[in-house]
Amino acid sequence: MWFKNLQVFKLGKEFQIDPEQLNQQLAKLAFADCAASEMQSQGWIAPRNNSEALAHCVNNQYLLCLATEKKLLPSSVINQATKMKAQQLEEQQGFPPGRKAMKELKERVTDELLPRAFAITRQTWVWIDPVHGWLVIDSSSPSKADEVIKLLLKCDKIPLESLRTKVSPATAMTDWLAGNEAPKGFTIDQDTELRAHTEDKATVRYVRHSIDPDDVQKHIASGKQCTKLAMTWDDKISFVLAENLAIKRIKPLEILSEDKERTADEDERFDADFVLMTSELATMLDDIVYSLGGELADPLAA
């Protein structure tokens, strides 16, 4: 298994928890199906089908899974049903319902439709690395990552911090493009985005296209900064670094596939993949942060 997108956070230095304690904390917020009157339900589920443990631990690395069940009830359906109810009410009382009555009517209609609405469930994976101090969420969406963080913060003994670097990704990526040279251990690939900070936010994108240094220099000189940059780390993993420190489109290259442990047992193969992924990504994250000048110290911690 490999995470495809990384929203990266730091574990607080006071993080001290063993698998049993972590499972106890997560159990307080275990997943339960949506009740008839609920629009959404969230909670932790076991990452492995053959285990009840909510925190799957291998080689001192933790894998969690957040399940989100959401009812599919489009606003157009609610509005149509509310309109029909309002027409019936107008015929009965001889005048149309007012604003307050319409609001109450819409709420009643929603409550009536919810038990019959279809529900979909999505899973969001979380990796906790107490060895290197990382907490990583497999999501391209900051809002979905926020959902995970909100639930984790309800668990005791899971202190989290934002990842901040001394040099902003936009500044560093712009410098790398301007000098046509990636930091040590990385290569620049063929996808990038440069955007102006003016009101029109003029944007230039290269998609699977060779990046011409002269063209890039002109765009940078006109005030554009690099907001996304495709790169490869150590000839092992390709990815796209974004200006908000999100890492997207993770793809392990053939060199890792060749080194992968071969086993016929599904559980052993899953754990071997997890160990390989966490080992490589932890090192890659360290190198990315180093290339951005290192972590920015918390001034309150001094």
C-alpha positions as a printed NumPy array, in Angstrom:
array([[  0.   ,   0.   ,   0.   ],
       [  1.167,   3.524,  -0.745],
       [ -0.302,   6.869,   0.237],
       [ -1.073,   8.963,  -2.843],
       [ -1.211,  12.458,  -1.279],
       [  0.396,  13.745,   1.901],
       [ -0.897,  16.369,   4.317],
       [  2.028,  16.539,   6.75 ],
       [  2.012,  17.459,  10.457],
       [  4.488,  17.092,  13.302],
       [  3.97 ,  15.08 ,  16.461],
       [  4.625,  17.025,  19.635],
       [  7.764,  16.006,  21.52 ],
       [  5.583,  14.899,  24.428],
       [  4.02 ,  12.124,  22.329],
       [  4.387,   8.98 ,  24.391],
       [  1.852,   6.241,  23.752],
       [  1.876,   2.494,  23.139],
       [ -0.466,   0.552,  20.83 ],
       [ -2.816,  -0.464,  23.651],
       [ -3.187,   3.109,  24.902],
       [ -3.714,   4.403,  21.367],
       [ -6.414,   1.81 ,  20.725],
       [ -8.164,   2.822,  23.927],
       [ -8.121,   6.47 ,  22.868],
       [ -9.432,   5.723,  19.379],
       [-12.151,   3.422,  20.725],
       [-13.825,   6.448,  22.325],
       [-14.512,   7.706,  18.8  ],
       [-15.109,   4.424,  16.98 ],
       [-17.236,   4.548,  13.852],
       [-20.976,   3.9  ,  13.995],
       [-23.407,   3.929,  11.081],
       [-25.477,   7.057,  10.534],
       [-28.661,   7.104,  12.591],
       [-31.897,   7.599,  10.644],
       [-31.927,  11.317,  11.447],
       [-28.189,  11.949,  10.883],
       [-26.694,  13.401,   7.721],
       [-23.133,  12.243,   8.487],
       [-21.205,   9.972,  10.823],
       [-17.455,   9.723,  11.38 ],
       [-15.231,   7.494,  13.457],
       [-12.248,   5.155,  13.51 ],
       [-12.357,   1.682,  11.987],
       [ -9.812,  -1.134,  11.989],
       [ -7.306,  -0.718,   9.13 ],
       [ -7.131,  -4.501,   8.676],
       [-10.24 ,  -6.576,   8.008],
       [ -9.063,  -9.52 ,  10.098],
       [ -8.292,  -7.423,  13.182],
       [-10.328,  -5.366,  15.63 ],
       [ -7.375,  -3.103,  16.488],
       [ -8.07 ,   0.498,  15.498],
       [ -4.338,   1.222,  15.389],
       [ -2.353,  -1.207,  13.243],
       [  1.254,  -1.173,  14.479],
       [  4.227,  -2.512,  12.512],
       [  7.866,  -1.686,  13.251],
       [  6.773,   1.097,  15.641],
       [  4.734,   2.723,  12.872],
       [  0.967,   3.208,  13.252],
       [ -1.711,   3.02 ,  10.585],
       [ -5.185,   4.407,  11.321],
       [ -8.314,   4.673,   9.202],
       [-11.101,   7.238,   9.541],
       [-14.465,   6.229,   8.073],
       [-16.96 ,   8.881,   6.998],
       [-20.519,   7.914,   6.072],
       [-22.596,  10.636,   4.427],
       [-26.215,  10.626,   3.31 ],
       [-26.861,  11.575,  -0.309],
       [-29.699,  14.079,  -0.13 ],
       [-29.355,  16.757,  -2.842],
       [-30.703,  20.204,  -2.067],
       [-32.724,  20.055,  -5.305],
       [-34.688,  17.071,  -3.934],
       [-35.316,  18.843,  -0.613],
       [-36.404,  22.044,  -2.379],
       [-38.785,  20.209,  -4.705],
       [-40.418,  18.282,  -1.856],
       [-40.651,  21.49 ,   0.217],
       [-42.334,  23.325,  -2.685],
       [-44.962,  20.602,  -2.999],
       [-45.648,  20.679,   0.739],
       [-45.907,  24.486,   0.638],
       [-48.474,  24.321,  -2.176],
       [-50.563,  21.852,  -0.188],
       [-50.347,  24.077,   2.888],
       [-51.39 ,  27.139,   0.864],
       [-54.483,  25.297,  -0.434],
       [-55.436,  24.316,   3.112],
       [-55.005,  27.719,   4.785],
       [-55.757,  30.005,   1.861],
       [-52.46 ,  31.912,   1.848],
       [-48.808,  30.989,   1.22 ],
       [-46.568,  30.156,   4.178],
       [-44.231,  32.934,   5.355],
       [-40.455,  32.857,   5.592],
       [-40.356,  31.327,   9.071],
       [-42.972,  28.723,   8.176],
       [-41.036,  27.807,   5.008],
       [-37.859,  27.312,   7.024],
       [-39.638,  25.011,   9.473],
       [-41.298,  23.176,   6.584],
       [-37.938,  22.598,   4.902],
       [-36.497,  21.204,   8.144],
       [-39.45 ,  18.792,   8.503],
       [-39.077,  17.663,   4.895],
       [-35.36 ,  17.022,   5.428],
       [-36.088,  14.938,   8.536],
       [-38.661,  12.913,   6.58 ],
       [-36.307,  12.244,   3.656],
       [-33.14 ,  11.422,   5.624],
       [-34.114,   7.863,   6.68 ],
       [-34.707,   6.976,   3.007],
       [-31.535,   8.602,   1.642],
       [-28.682,   6.504,   0.286],
       [-25.362,   6.701,   2.125],
       [-21.791,   6.489,   0.856],
       [-18.7  ,   5.745,   2.926],
       [-15.149,   6.949,   2.308],
       [-11.957,   6.117,   4.144],
       [ -9.078,   8.417,   5.02 ],
       [ -5.768,   6.807,   5.978],
       [ -3.449,   8.181,   8.654],
       [  0.173,   7.276,   9.355],
       [  1.75 ,   8.098,  12.711],
       [  5.55 ,   7.897,  12.897],
       [  6.735,   8.385,  16.499],
       [ 10.318,   7.557,  15.48 ],
       [ 10.723,  10.605,  13.209],
       [  7.884,  12.678,  14.633],
       [  5.564,  12.678,  11.599],
       [  1.814,  12.492,  11.347],
       [  0.705,  12.129,   7.731],
       [ -2.803,  12.075,   6.267],
       [ -3.435,  10.516,   2.861],
       [ -5.572,  13.238,   1.315],
       [ -5.269,  15.927,  -1.344],
       [ -7.896,  18.012,   0.468],
       [ -6.944,  20.202,   3.463],
       [-10.59 ,  20.144,   4.595],
       [-10.61 ,  16.334,   4.791],
       [ -7.307,  16.481,   6.677],
       [ -8.929,  18.928,   9.105],
       [-11.638,  16.345,   9.801],
       [ -8.953,  13.863,  10.837],
       [ -7.136,  16.411,  12.989],
       [-10.333,  17.406,  14.821],
       [-10.938,  13.8  ,  15.853],
       [ -7.304,  13.182,  16.776],
       [ -7.271,  16.253,  19.009],
       [-10.117,  14.714,  20.989],
       [ -7.758,  11.869,  21.89 ],
       [ -5.509,  12.463,  24.868],
       [ -1.744,  12.138,  24.441],
       [ -1.718,  12.888,  20.702],
       [ -0.136,  16.355,  20.54 ],
       [  0.066,  17.817,  17.037],
       [  1.909,  20.765,  15.545],
       [  1.862,  22.415,  12.127],
       [  4.916,  21.804,   9.971],
       [  6.69 ,  25.072,   9.193],
       [  9.992,  25.51 ,   7.373],
       [ 12.504,  28.348,   7.42 ],
       [ 12.136,  28.841,   3.676],
       [  8.659,  28.761,   2.156],
       [  8.11 ,  26.133,  -0.547],
       [  7.116,  28.834,  -3.073],
       [ 10.358,  30.75 ,  -2.49 ],
       [ 12.522,  27.632,  -2.632],
       [ 10.827,  26.163,  -5.714],
       [ 11.122,  29.494,  -7.527],
       [ 14.843,  29.61 ,  -6.709],
       [ 15.338,  26.031,  -7.925],
       [ 13.641,  26.83 , -11.213],
       [ 15.488,  30.138, -11.598],
       [ 18.827,  28.387, -11.162],
       [ 17.676,  25.316, -13.12 ],
       [ 19.013,  23.158, -10.318],
       [ 17.188,  20.974,  -7.804],
       [ 18.451,  20.476,  -4.245],
       [ 20.778,  17.56 ,  -3.582],
       [ 19.031,  14.212,  -3.897],
       [ 16.184,  15.559,  -6.069],
       [ 15.541,  16.091,  -9.762],
       [ 13.021,  18.468, -11.343],
       [ 10.402,  16.789, -13.538],
       [  8.18 ,  18.143, -16.311],
       [  5.145,  19.516, -14.403],
       [  5.136,  22.917, -12.751],
       [  2.899,  25.902, -12.083],
       [  3.919,  29.554, -11.767],
       [  1.41 ,  32.131, -10.536],
       [  1.466,  35.891, -10.144],
       [  0.394,  37.521,  -6.879],
       [ -1.509,  40.244,  -8.703],
       [ -5.295,  40.487,  -8.644],
       [ -5.676,  38.558, -11.9  ],
       [ -3.447,  35.738, -10.529],
       [ -2.035,  35.065, -13.991],
       [ -0.9  ,  31.424, -14.102],
       [  1.404,  29.434, -16.361],
       [  1.388,  25.627, -16.241],
       [  3.737,  23.073, -17.738],
       [  2.115,  19.636, -17.981],
       [  4.348,  16.76 , -19.086],
       [  6.356,  19.381, -20.938],
       [ 10.058,  20.217, -20.839],
       [ 10.617,  23.316, -18.728],
       [ 12.513,  25.919, -20.738],
       [ 14.89 ,  27.796, -18.374],
       [ 14.706,  31.003, -20.431],
       [ 10.895,  31.039, -20.404],
       [ 10.848,  30.346, -16.679],
       [ 13.29 ,  33.195, -16.063],
       [ 10.962,  35.592, -17.903],
       [  7.948,  34.491, -15.869],
       [  9.862,  34.846, -12.603],
       [ 11.163,  38.26 , -13.645],
       [  7.562,  39.344, -14.289],
       [  6.681,  38.536, -10.675],
       [  5.423,  34.968, -10.822],
       [  6.338,  32.396,  -8.185],
       [  6.373,  28.618,  -8.413],
       [  3.35 ,  27.185,  -6.595],
       [  3.648,  23.538,  -7.707],
       [  6.666,  21.562,  -8.811],
       [  6.976,  17.936,  -9.888],
       [ 10.12 ,  16.29 ,  -8.58 ],
       [ 11.748,  12.908,  -8.061],
       [ 13.547,  11.976,  -4.87 ],
       [ 16.592,   9.675,  -4.922],
       [ 15.343,   8.024,  -8.16 ],
       [ 12.776,   6.253,  -5.98 ],
       [  9.653,   8.396,  -5.573],
       [  8.069,  11.005,  -7.81 ],
       [  5.732,  13.634,  -6.364],
       [  4.442,  17.182,  -6.695],
       [  5.346,  19.707,  -3.989],
       [  2.773,  22.472,  -3.431],
       [  3.22 ,  25.922,  -1.946],
       [  1.309,  24.909,   1.225],
       [  3.746,  22.027,   1.876],
       [  1.231,  19.444,   0.659],
       [  2.831,  16.602,  -1.298],
       [  0.683,  15.191,  -4.075],
       [  0.71 ,  12.49 ,  -6.737],
       [  3.069,  10.211,  -4.825],
       [  4.34 ,   7.413,  -7.048],
       [  6.946,   4.803,  -6.067],
       [  9.226,   4.033,  -8.995],
       [ 10.394,   0.663, -10.288],
       [ 13.487,   0.59 ,  -8.093],
       [ 11.215,   0.201,  -5.035],
       [  9.015,  -2.409,  -6.705],
       [ 12.099,  -4.489,  -7.392],
       [ 13.188,  -4.314,  -3.746],
       [  9.767,  -5.159,  -2.357],
       [  9.595,  -8.291,  -0.244],
       [  7.86 , -11.088,  -2.1  ],
       [  5.377, -13.15 ,  -0.1  ],
       [  2.192, -15.026,  -0.908],
       [  0.553, -14.183,   2.424],
       [ -1.721, -11.132,   2.082],
       [ -1.17 ,  -9.883,   5.654],
       [  2.606, -10.24 ,   5.411],
       [  2.597,  -8.478,   2.045],
       [  0.493,  -5.626,   3.452],
       [  2.854,  -5.174,   6.398],
       [  5.938,  -5.392,   4.168],
       [  4.502,  -2.677,   1.901],
       [  3.654,  -0.517,   4.916],
       [  7.165,  -0.844,   6.355],
       [  8.727,  -0.024,   2.979],
       [  6.441,   2.981,   2.45 ],
       [  6.979,   4.469,   5.899],
       [ 10.734,   3.959,   5.769],
       [ 11.138,   5.652,   2.387],
       [  8.624,   8.453,   2.96 ],
       [ 10.092,   9.321,   6.371],
       [ 13.523,   9.786,   4.806],
       [ 12.05 ,  11.723,   1.884],
       [ 10.184,  14.076,   4.233],
       [ 13.379,  14.711,   6.183],
       [ 15.178,  15.583,   2.941],
       [ 12.357,  17.887,   1.777],
       [ 12.382,  19.775,   5.065],
       [ 16.199,  20.024,   4.94 ],
       [ 16.016,  21.43 ,   1.398],
       [ 13.615,  24.093,   2.723],
       [ 16.103,  25.257,   5.345],
       [ 14.929,  22.979,   8.138],
       [ 12.02 ,  23.355,  10.519],
       [ 11.081,  26.763,  11.805],
       [ 11.362,  26.654,  15.589],
       [  8.318,  27.586,  17.653],
       [  9.15 ,  30.98 ,  19.219],
       [  7.009,  30.081,  22.249],
       [  9.199,  27.039,  22.908],
       [ 12.36 ,  29.106,  23.384]])
